[in-house]
Amino acid sequence: MTEVKAGVEYKINIDGNSFLLDEKKFNLLIYINESGSITEAAKRSKISYRTALNYINKIESTLDIAIVSTKKGGSGGGGSTTLTEEGLQILKECKKINAIMELHRETNELEAEILEVDREKGVMKIQMNKLTMTIPLNKKYEVGDKILALISYDNIFIMLEPQTSSIRNIFKGKVTEMRLQDEMIRVKIDIGGVDIFSDITLSAGKDLDLGLGKEVYIGFKTLSIATLKL
C-alpha cells in the first residue's frame, strides 16, 4: 500500500486549471481505488464521509473533471465507486512523484531555470545563480521553465583535481562543513554560492585529506539527476 507522507503536496495541472493535492486527498484517492468505496476510503483516511465528498467535489470543480464514477447496486445494495480515467491519471502522476521523492530522500534540491534545449543531443542546460550545468532533456520542458533538480548525496563525487571521464558536470568548490553520519562522512561544499552535499566513506575522506576550507572539485553524471517542473 502506498501512502504519501504528511506535509507533501502535489500540484495538479489539467487544461490550465491547477489544484494542490495534499496527503489526505491523495490517500483518499488511493483508498477509493483499492476499496471501491468512498465510505471505506473515508474510514481508512480517518475523515468523515461528508468530508470525503467535499474533497472530491472540490477537486472536480477546480479541475473541471470527474475523478470518481459511482454505480448504484440493485435492491440489495452493493454499489461501488471507481476512479475515472482522469482520476487514475492523477493518482499515477502523484505516485510517480512520490516514488522519486522516496528514491531521493537525501538529495540536493536545486532550483534552476532552463537556458538551452538541445533536442538532437537530448540534453538541456540549466542555470542556478551563476552556475550552469547540462542534464538530460525532458521533452515537456521549454527554455525559461523553472525546475527543481534532484541529485542524491551519494551520486556526488569529490576530487582533488578535475578528471576526464563520463562525469559531465564538474565544479570547483570549497568544503564548508563535515560531519559523521551512519559510518559515512557528509560533506558540504560551496560551489559558487550553491551548497552541495556529498556522502563519502571514511576511507575516501582520509584519502582526500578533507578539511574545512579545502578546495575540491565535485562532479556527477547527467543521468543521476531527476527533475520536477515548478
mmCIF file of C-alpha atoms in Angstrom, residues 2-223:
data_model
loop_
_atom_site.group_PDB
_atom_site.id
_atom_site.type_symbol
_atom_site.label_atom_id
_atom_site.label_comp_id
_atom_site.label_asym_id
_atom_site.label_seq_id
_atom_site.Cartn_x
_atom_site.Cartn_y
_atom_site.Cartn_z
ATOM 1 C CA THR A 2 1.338 3.422 -0.986
ATOM 2 C CA GLU A 3 0.794 6.451 1.220
ATOM 3 C CA VAL A 4 2.121 9.969 0.968
ATOM 4 C CA LYS A 5 3.863 11.478 3.976
ATOM 5 C CA ALA A 6 2.354 14.385 5.897
ATOM 6 C CA GLY A 7 3.219 17.839 4.626
ATOM 7 C CA VAL A 8 3.675 16.810 0.982
ATOM 8 C CA GLU A 9 1.540 18.499 -1.676
ATOM 9 C CA TYR A 10 1.238 17.749 -5.378
ATOM 10 C CA LYS A 11 0.389 20.470 -7.879
ATOM 11 C CA ILE A 12 -2.023 19.017 -10.443
ATOM 12 C CA ASN A 13 -2.409 20.872 -13.763
ATOM 13 C CA ILE A 14 -5.157 19.945 -16.233
ATOM 14 C CA ASP A 15 -6.137 22.144 -19.206
ATOM 15 C CA GLY A 16 -4.967 25.323 -17.487
ATOM 16 C CA ASN A 17 -6.626 24.520 -14.147
ATOM 17 C CA SER A 18 -4.437 23.714 -11.143
ATOM 18 C CA PHE A 19 -5.064 22.180 -7.732
ATOM 19 C CA LEU A 20 -2.820 21.403 -4.752
ATOM 20 C CA LEU A 21 -3.454 17.821 -3.689
ATOM 21 C CA ASP A 22 -2.327 17.270 -0.081
ATOM 22 C CA GLU A 23 -1.678 13.958 1.666
ATOM 23 C CA LYS A 24 -5.279 13.493 2.889
ATOM 24 C CA LYS A 25 -6.788 13.947 -0.566
ATOM 25 C CA PHE A 26 -4.096 11.823 -2.206
ATOM 26 C CA ASN A 27 -4.586 8.994 0.296
ATOM 27 C CA LEU A 28 -8.360 9.240 -0.190
ATOM 28 C CA LEU A 29 -7.896 8.580 -3.920
ATOM 29 C CA ILE A 30 -5.589 5.641 -3.136
ATOM 30 C CA TYR A 31 -8.165 4.075 -0.801
ATOM 31 C CA ILE A 32 -11.055 4.627 -3.226
ATOM 32 C CA ASN A 33 -9.033 2.867 -5.904
ATOM 33 C CA GLU A 34 -8.191 -0.006 -3.537
ATOM 34 C CA SER A 35 -11.569 -0.472 -1.831
ATOM 35 C CA GLY A 36 -14.088 0.661 -4.458
ATOM 36 C CA SER A 37 -15.963 2.524 -1.723
ATOM 37 C CA ILE A 38 -15.970 6.156 -0.625
ATOM 38 C CA THR A 39 -17.263 5.088 2.798
ATOM 39 C CA GLU A 40 -14.392 2.646 3.320
ATOM 40 C CA ALA A 41 -11.864 5.110 1.870
ATOM 41 C CA ALA A 42 -13.076 7.837 4.251
ATOM 42 C CA LYS A 43 -12.775 5.452 7.209
ATOM 43 C CA ARG A 44 -9.218 4.456 6.253
ATOM 44 C CA SER A 45 -8.315 8.131 5.673
ATOM 45 C CA LYS A 46 -9.701 8.931 9.161
ATOM 46 C CA ILE A 47 -12.114 11.546 7.837
ATOM 47 C CA SER A 48 -15.903 11.687 7.729
ATOM 48 C CA TYR A 49 -17.885 10.558 4.688
ATOM 49 C CA ARG A 50 -19.105 14.132 4.232
ATOM 50 C CA THR A 51 -15.534 15.456 4.291
ATOM 51 C CA ALA A 52 -14.563 12.863 1.677
ATOM 52 C CA LEU A 53 -17.380 14.040 -0.590
ATOM 53 C CA ASN A 54 -16.301 17.658 -0.063
ATOM 54 C CA TYR A 55 -12.718 16.762 -1.037
ATOM 55 C CA ILE A 56 -13.904 15.039 -4.197
ATOM 56 C CA ASN A 57 -16.251 17.893 -5.135
ATOM 57 C CA LYS A 58 -13.503 20.470 -4.581
ATOM 58 C CA ILE A 59 -11.033 18.603 -6.806
ATOM 59 C CA GLU A 60 -13.618 18.038 -9.543
ATOM 60 C CA SER A 61 -14.959 21.617 -9.548
ATOM 61 C CA THR A 62 -11.476 23.179 -9.524
ATOM 62 C CA LEU A 63 -10.056 20.964 -12.289
ATOM 63 C CA ASP A 64 -13.403 20.762 -14.144
ATOM 64 C CA ILE A 65 -13.227 16.984 -14.486
ATOM 65 C CA ALA A 66 -14.850 13.912 -12.909
ATOM 66 C CA ILE A 67 -12.438 11.849 -10.822
ATOM 67 C CA VAL A 68 -14.856 9.223 -9.474
ATOM 68 C CA SER A 69 -17.627 7.156 -11.025
ATOM 69 C CA THR A 70 -20.309 5.641 -8.791
ATOM 70 C CA LYS A 71 -22.521 2.680 -9.725
ATOM 71 C CA LYS A 72 -25.631 2.034 -7.694
ATOM 72 C CA GLY A 73 -26.380 -1.501 -6.601
ATOM 73 C CA GLY A 74 -29.650 -3.312 -7.003
ATOM 74 C CA SER A 75 -32.374 -3.676 -4.393
ATOM 75 C CA GLY A 76 -29.893 -5.439 -2.136
ATOM 76 C CA GLY A 77 -27.351 -2.646 -2.374
ATOM 77 C CA GLY A 78 -23.785 -3.422 -3.352
ATOM 78 C CA GLY A 79 -22.953 -0.214 -5.220
ATOM 79 C CA SER A 80 -19.348 0.656 -5.989
ATOM 80 C CA THR A 81 -17.149 3.663 -6.693
ATOM 81 C CA THR A 82 -14.170 3.664 -9.035
ATOM 82 C CA LEU A 83 -11.726 6.311 -10.184
ATOM 83 C CA THR A 84 -12.333 7.645 -13.674
ATOM 84 C CA GLU A 85 -9.585 7.664 -16.275
ATOM 85 C CA GLU A 86 -8.708 11.216 -15.194
ATOM 86 C CA GLY A 87 -8.713 10.195 -11.527
ATOM 87 C CA LEU A 88 -6.403 7.277 -12.250
ATOM 88 C CA GLN A 89 -4.076 9.564 -14.209
ATOM 89 C CA ILE A 90 -3.860 11.997 -11.270
ATOM 90 C CA LEU A 91 -3.113 9.089 -8.935
ATOM 91 C CA LYS A 92 -0.457 7.741 -11.309
ATOM 92 C CA GLU A 93 1.339 11.094 -11.610
ATOM 93 C CA CYS A 94 1.320 11.621 -7.849
ATOM 94 C CA LYS A 95 2.672 8.103 -7.256
ATOM 95 C CA LYS A 96 5.476 8.770 -9.734
ATOM 96 C CA ILE A 97 6.453 11.935 -7.879
ATOM 97 C CA ASN A 98 6.154 10.128 -4.548
ATOM 98 C CA ALA A 99 8.406 7.327 -5.820
ATOM 99 C CA ILE A 100 11.030 9.858 -6.911
ATOM 100 C CA MET A 101 10.883 11.555 -3.520
ATOM 101 C CA GLU A 102 11.323 8.208 -1.751
ATOM 102 C CA LEU A 103 14.208 7.250 -4.012
ATOM 103 C CA HIS A 104 15.887 10.560 -3.359
ATOM 104 C CA ARG A 105 15.104 11.169 0.289
ATOM 105 C CA GLU A 106 18.585 12.578 0.840
ATOM 106 C CA THR A 107 19.092 14.781 -2.161
ATOM 107 C CA ASN A 108 20.477 18.110 -3.200
ATOM 108 C CA GLU A 109 17.434 20.143 -4.266
ATOM 109 C CA LEU A 110 18.498 22.803 -6.747
ATOM 110 C CA GLU A 111 16.061 25.372 -8.133
ATOM 111 C CA ALA A 112 17.087 26.256 -11.673
ATOM 112 C CA GLU A 113 15.962 27.816 -14.944
ATOM 113 C CA ILE A 114 16.309 26.162 -18.339
ATOM 114 C CA LEU A 115 18.677 28.182 -20.555
ATOM 115 C CA GLU A 116 19.027 25.938 -23.617
ATOM 116 C CA VAL A 117 17.334 22.874 -25.061
ATOM 117 C CA ASP A 118 19.192 20.595 -27.484
ATOM 118 C CA ARG A 119 16.625 18.078 -28.731
ATOM 119 C CA GLU A 120 19.076 16.474 -31.160
ATOM 120 C CA LYS A 121 21.525 15.567 -28.371
ATOM 121 C CA GLY A 122 18.767 15.001 -25.797
ATOM 122 C CA VAL A 123 20.171 17.439 -23.231
ATOM 123 C CA MET A 124 19.346 20.828 -21.760
ATOM 124 C CA LYS A 125 21.401 23.468 -19.976
ATOM 125 C CA ILE A 126 20.124 24.853 -16.677
ATOM 126 C CA GLN A 127 21.291 27.765 -14.508
ATOM 127 C CA MET A 128 21.419 28.232 -10.726
ATOM 128 C CA ASN A 129 22.797 31.567 -9.566
ATOM 129 C CA LYS A 130 25.903 31.937 -11.787
ATOM 130 C CA LEU A 131 26.369 28.195 -12.303
ATOM 131 C CA THR A 132 25.262 26.266 -15.379
ATOM 132 C CA MET A 133 25.073 22.508 -15.834
ATOM 133 C CA THR A 134 23.994 20.061 -18.523
ATOM 134 C CA ILE A 135 21.330 17.447 -17.736
ATOM 135 C CA PRO A 136 19.142 15.021 -19.715
ATOM 136 C CA LEU A 137 16.318 16.616 -21.676
ATOM 137 C CA ASN A 138 12.733 16.273 -20.555
ATOM 138 C CA LYS A 139 10.701 16.765 -23.742
ATOM 139 C CA LYS A 140 7.941 18.530 -21.803
ATOM 140 C CA TYR A 141 10.296 21.341 -20.770
ATOM 141 C CA GLU A 142 10.972 24.558 -22.668
ATOM 142 C CA VAL A 143 13.529 27.369 -22.393
ATOM 143 C CA GLY A 144 12.599 29.611 -19.471
ATOM 144 C CA ASP A 145 10.871 26.896 -17.431
ATOM 145 C CA LYS A 146 11.658 26.774 -13.712
ATOM 146 C CA ILE A 147 12.589 23.317 -12.448
ATOM 147 C CA LEU A 148 13.833 21.514 -9.360
ATOM 148 C CA ALA A 149 16.875 19.316 -9.993
ATOM 149 C CA LEU A 150 17.360 16.440 -7.529
ATOM 150 C CA ILE A 151 20.800 14.840 -7.093
ATOM 151 C CA SER A 152 21.377 12.190 -4.423
ATOM 152 C CA TYR A 153 24.187 12.829 -1.966
ATOM 153 C CA ASP A 154 25.822 9.519 -2.916
ATOM 154 C CA ASN A 155 25.867 10.483 -6.600
ATOM 155 C CA ILE A 156 28.188 13.430 -5.937
ATOM 156 C CA PHE A 157 31.877 12.611 -6.476
ATOM 157 C CA ILE A 158 34.618 14.612 -4.729
ATOM 158 C CA MET A 159 38.003 15.021 -6.464
ATOM 159 C CA LEU A 160 41.183 16.918 -5.720
ATOM 160 C CA GLU A 161 41.703 17.639 -9.423
ATOM 161 C CA PRO A 162 39.207 17.685 -12.310
ATOM 162 C CA GLN A 163 39.290 14.389 -14.163
ATOM 163 C CA THR A 164 38.349 13.491 -17.719
ATOM 164 C CA SER A 165 35.677 10.816 -17.502
ATOM 165 C CA SER A 166 31.998 10.132 -18.107
ATOM 166 C CA ILE A 167 31.226 12.726 -15.434
ATOM 167 C CA ARG A 168 29.976 15.665 -17.479
ATOM 168 C CA ASN A 169 29.358 18.262 -14.770
ATOM 169 C CA ILE A 170 32.451 19.210 -12.746
ATOM 170 C CA PHE A 171 32.626 22.264 -10.466
ATOM 171 C CA LYS A 172 35.253 23.765 -8.203
ATOM 172 C CA GLY A 173 34.221 24.419 -4.620
ATOM 173 C CA LYS A 174 35.251 24.687 -1.002
ATOM 174 C CA VAL A 175 34.446 22.397 1.927
ATOM 175 C CA THR A 176 32.315 24.312 4.451
ATOM 176 C CA GLU A 177 31.062 21.516 6.710
ATOM 177 C CA MET A 178 31.890 17.897 7.588
ATOM 178 C CA ARG A 179 30.054 15.544 9.926
ATOM 179 C CA LEU A 180 29.939 11.824 10.612
ATOM 180 C CA GLN A 181 26.605 10.194 9.816
ATOM 181 C CA ASP A 182 25.885 6.430 9.780
ATOM 182 C CA GLU A 183 29.531 5.459 9.235
ATOM 183 C CA MET A 184 29.758 7.947 6.364
ATOM 184 C CA ILE A 185 31.068 11.497 6.166
ATOM 185 C CA ARG A 186 28.553 14.057 4.967
ATOM 186 C CA VAL A 187 30.489 16.847 3.273
ATOM 187 C CA LYS A 188 29.024 20.242 2.419
ATOM 188 C CA ILE A 189 30.712 22.046 -0.473
ATOM 189 C CA ASP A 190 30.063 25.616 -1.605
ATOM 190 C CA ILE A 191 30.278 25.844 -5.410
ATOM 191 C CA GLY A 192 29.805 29.487 -6.294
ATOM 192 C CA GLY A 193 27.047 30.229 -3.818
ATOM 193 C CA VAL A 194 25.289 26.881 -4.256
ATOM 194 C CA ASP A 195 25.610 24.344 -1.418
ATOM 195 C CA ILE A 196 26.087 20.714 -2.473
ATOM 196 C CA PHE A 197 26.150 17.748 -0.072
ATOM 197 C CA SER A 198 28.054 14.527 -0.709
ATOM 198 C CA ASP A 199 28.206 11.306 1.317
ATOM 199 C CA ILE A 200 31.597 9.584 1.205
ATOM 200 C CA THR A 201 33.211 6.720 3.105
ATOM 201 C CA LEU A 202 35.614 7.281 5.983
ATOM 202 C CA SER A 203 38.464 5.842 3.912
ATOM 203 C CA ALA A 204 37.661 8.187 0.998
ATOM 204 C CA GLY A 205 37.668 11.151 3.363
ATOM 205 C CA LYS A 206 41.080 10.088 4.666
ATOM 206 C CA ASP A 207 42.484 9.593 1.155
ATOM 207 C CA LEU A 208 41.255 13.042 0.099
ATOM 208 C CA ASP A 209 42.597 14.594 3.333
ATOM 209 C CA LEU A 210 39.465 16.691 3.576
ATOM 210 C CA GLY A 211 39.157 19.585 5.980
ATOM 211 C CA LEU A 212 37.167 22.775 6.387
ATOM 212 C CA GLY A 213 38.147 25.356 3.791
ATOM 213 C CA LYS A 214 39.847 22.860 1.487
ATOM 214 C CA GLU A 215 39.320 23.454 -2.225
ATOM 215 C CA VAL A 216 37.989 20.433 -4.107
ATOM 216 C CA TYR A 217 36.136 19.542 -7.277
ATOM 217 C CA ILE A 218 32.737 17.880 -7.284
ATOM 218 C CA GLY A 219 31.163 16.044 -10.179
ATOM 219 C CA PHE A 220 28.126 13.969 -11.086
ATOM 220 C CA LYS A 221 26.812 12.132 -14.130
ATOM 221 C CA THR A 222 23.922 13.711 -16.023
ATOM 222 C CA LEU A 223 21.855 10.529 -15.692
#
